[in-house]
XYZ file of C-alpha atoms in Angstrom:
178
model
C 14.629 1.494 9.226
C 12.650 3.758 11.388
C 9.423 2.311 13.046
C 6.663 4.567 13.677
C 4.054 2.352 15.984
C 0.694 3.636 16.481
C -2.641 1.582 18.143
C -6.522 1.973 17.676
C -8.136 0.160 20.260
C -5.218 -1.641 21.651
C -2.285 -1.200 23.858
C 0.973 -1.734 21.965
C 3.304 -3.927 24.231
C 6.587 -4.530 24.162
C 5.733 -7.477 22.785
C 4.008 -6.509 20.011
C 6.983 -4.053 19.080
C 9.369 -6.426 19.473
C 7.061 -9.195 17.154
C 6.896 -6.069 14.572
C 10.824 -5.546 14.874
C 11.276 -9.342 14.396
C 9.041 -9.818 11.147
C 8.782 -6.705 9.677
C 12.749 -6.169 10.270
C 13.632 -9.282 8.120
C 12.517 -6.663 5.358
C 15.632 -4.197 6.304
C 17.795 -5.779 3.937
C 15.860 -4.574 1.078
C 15.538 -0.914 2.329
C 17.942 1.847 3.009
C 18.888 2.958 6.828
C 16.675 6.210 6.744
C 13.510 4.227 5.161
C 10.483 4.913 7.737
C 7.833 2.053 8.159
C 4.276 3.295 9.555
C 2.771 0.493 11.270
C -0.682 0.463 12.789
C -2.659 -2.463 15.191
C -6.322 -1.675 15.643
C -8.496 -4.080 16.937
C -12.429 -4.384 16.254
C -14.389 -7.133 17.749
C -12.769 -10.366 17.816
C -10.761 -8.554 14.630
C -7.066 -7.945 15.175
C -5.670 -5.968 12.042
C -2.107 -4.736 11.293
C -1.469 -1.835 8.817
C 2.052 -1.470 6.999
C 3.001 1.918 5.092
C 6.387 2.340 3.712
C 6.153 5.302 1.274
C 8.793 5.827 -0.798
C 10.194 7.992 -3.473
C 6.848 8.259 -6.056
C 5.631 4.940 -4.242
C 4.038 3.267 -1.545
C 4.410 -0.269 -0.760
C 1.353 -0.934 1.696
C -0.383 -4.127 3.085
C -3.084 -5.415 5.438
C -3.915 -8.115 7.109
C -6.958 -9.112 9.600
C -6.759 -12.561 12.122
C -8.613 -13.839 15.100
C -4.636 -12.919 16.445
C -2.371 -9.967 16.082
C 0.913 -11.580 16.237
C -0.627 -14.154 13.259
C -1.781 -10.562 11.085
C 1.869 -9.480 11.575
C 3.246 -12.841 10.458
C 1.065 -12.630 7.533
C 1.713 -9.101 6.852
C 5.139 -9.925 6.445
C 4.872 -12.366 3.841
C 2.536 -10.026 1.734
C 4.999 -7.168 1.556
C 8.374 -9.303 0.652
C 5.942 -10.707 -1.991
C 5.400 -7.228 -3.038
C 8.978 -6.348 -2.928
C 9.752 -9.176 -5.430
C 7.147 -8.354 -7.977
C 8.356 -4.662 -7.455
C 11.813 -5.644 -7.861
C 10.869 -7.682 -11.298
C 9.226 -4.350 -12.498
C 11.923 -1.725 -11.508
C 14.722 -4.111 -13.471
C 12.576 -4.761 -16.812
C 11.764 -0.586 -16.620
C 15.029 0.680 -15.484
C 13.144 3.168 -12.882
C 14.505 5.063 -9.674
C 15.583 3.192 -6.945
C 16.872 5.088 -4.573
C 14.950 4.103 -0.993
C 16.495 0.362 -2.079
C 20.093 -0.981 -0.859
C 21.917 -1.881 -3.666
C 21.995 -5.818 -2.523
C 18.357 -5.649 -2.915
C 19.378 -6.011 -6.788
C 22.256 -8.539 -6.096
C 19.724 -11.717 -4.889
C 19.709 -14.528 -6.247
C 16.657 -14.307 -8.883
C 15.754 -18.209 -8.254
C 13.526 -17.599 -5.192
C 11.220 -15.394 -7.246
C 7.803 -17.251 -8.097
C 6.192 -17.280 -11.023
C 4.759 -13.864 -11.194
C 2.285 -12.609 -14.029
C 3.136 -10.545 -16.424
C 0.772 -6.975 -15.509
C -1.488 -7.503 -18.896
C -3.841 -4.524 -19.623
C -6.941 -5.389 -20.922
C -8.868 -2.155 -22.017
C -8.149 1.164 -22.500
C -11.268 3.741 -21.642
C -11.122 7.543 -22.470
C -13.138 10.050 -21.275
C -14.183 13.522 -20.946
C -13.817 15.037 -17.058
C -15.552 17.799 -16.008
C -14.749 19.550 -13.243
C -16.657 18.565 -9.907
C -16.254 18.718 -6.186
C -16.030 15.331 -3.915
C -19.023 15.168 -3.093
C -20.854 14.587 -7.085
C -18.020 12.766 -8.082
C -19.279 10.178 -5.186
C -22.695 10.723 -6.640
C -21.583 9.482 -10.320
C -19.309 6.333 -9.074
C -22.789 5.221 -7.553
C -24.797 6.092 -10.547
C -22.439 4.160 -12.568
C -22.108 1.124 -10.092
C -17.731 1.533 -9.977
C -16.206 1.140 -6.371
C -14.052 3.974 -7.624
C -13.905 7.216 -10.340
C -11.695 9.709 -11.432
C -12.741 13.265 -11.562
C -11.542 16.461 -11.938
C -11.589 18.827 -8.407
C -13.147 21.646 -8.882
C -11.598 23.840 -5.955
C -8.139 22.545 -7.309
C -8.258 22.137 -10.660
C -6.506 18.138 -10.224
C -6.908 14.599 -10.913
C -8.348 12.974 -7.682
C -9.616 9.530 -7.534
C -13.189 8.719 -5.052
C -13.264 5.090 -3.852
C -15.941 3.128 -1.971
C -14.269 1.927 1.505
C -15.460 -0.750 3.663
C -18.428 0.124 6.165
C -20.071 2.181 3.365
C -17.718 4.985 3.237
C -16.176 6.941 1.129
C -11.912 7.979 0.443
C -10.632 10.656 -1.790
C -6.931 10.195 -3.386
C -5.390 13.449 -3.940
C -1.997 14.087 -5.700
C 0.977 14.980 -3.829
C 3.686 17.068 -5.035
């Protein structure tokens, strides 16, 4: 796997790297060679957060995890994504999908170690019209409607993009890549 490193507010050590090759590298089993991992420490206050990316083919596996300790968020971190990986792993064997950025062992394990995951069980189905709207007024309806996110049509683009309410009382825009 290839590491890409990066720090907000902190000084990655050596130690740190090699703390992020030890944990997160107990994960290379389940990826292929080429697979690149984006990693990011920031620290805020007494607040020391890790950031793990691994995008994949029509997927990203992502987690994050805040301590009064960075080498305890990276310990944690590590346990959130293999849990991830499992439930992932359930859902590309019941739907037979792509997976290509997986090593072929991946599939092979021993299916006893898997917890008892829930079945994904949608609830509701909504349908609605979307008229076409920049950024900006589709942030205005999500608050008008009370929803921490909503799904709008871009004006300039002519695309499904997603607005979502982000800690510290921002705002993030999801755009599709292609």
């Amino acid at each position: 796997m290839r590491y890409i490193i990066s720090g907000k507010n902190i000084d990655v050590t050596e130690g740190l790297k090699s703390a992020i090759y030890e944990k997160i590298g107990k994960l290379e089993k389940y990826f292929n060679p080429e697979t690149e991992i984006h990693v990011t420490l920031s620290v805020e206050r007494d607040r020391q957060k890790i950031e793990v990316t691994i995008p994949m083919k029509g997927n990203i596996v992502r987690a994050e995890q805040v301590s009064s300790d960075m080498y305890a968020s990276i310990d944690l971190v590590e346990e959130v994504i293999e849990r991830q990986l499992k439930k992932y792993k359930n859902k590309l064997i019941d739907m037979k999908q792509s997976s290509a950025n997986f090593n072929p062992s991946f599939f092979e394990e021993d299916e006893s170690d898997v917890s008892d995951e829930e079945e994904i069980n949608i609830t509701r189905v909504k349908r609605f019209a979307m008229k076409p709207m920049d950024a900006e007024e589709a942030c205005v309806q999500m608050e008008l409607l009370g929803h921490s996110f909503y799904v709008f049509r871009n004006a300039e683009t002519d695309e499904v993009n997603v607005v979502y309410k982000r800690k510290g009382n921002s705002y993030g825009l999801i755009e599709p890549e292609f």
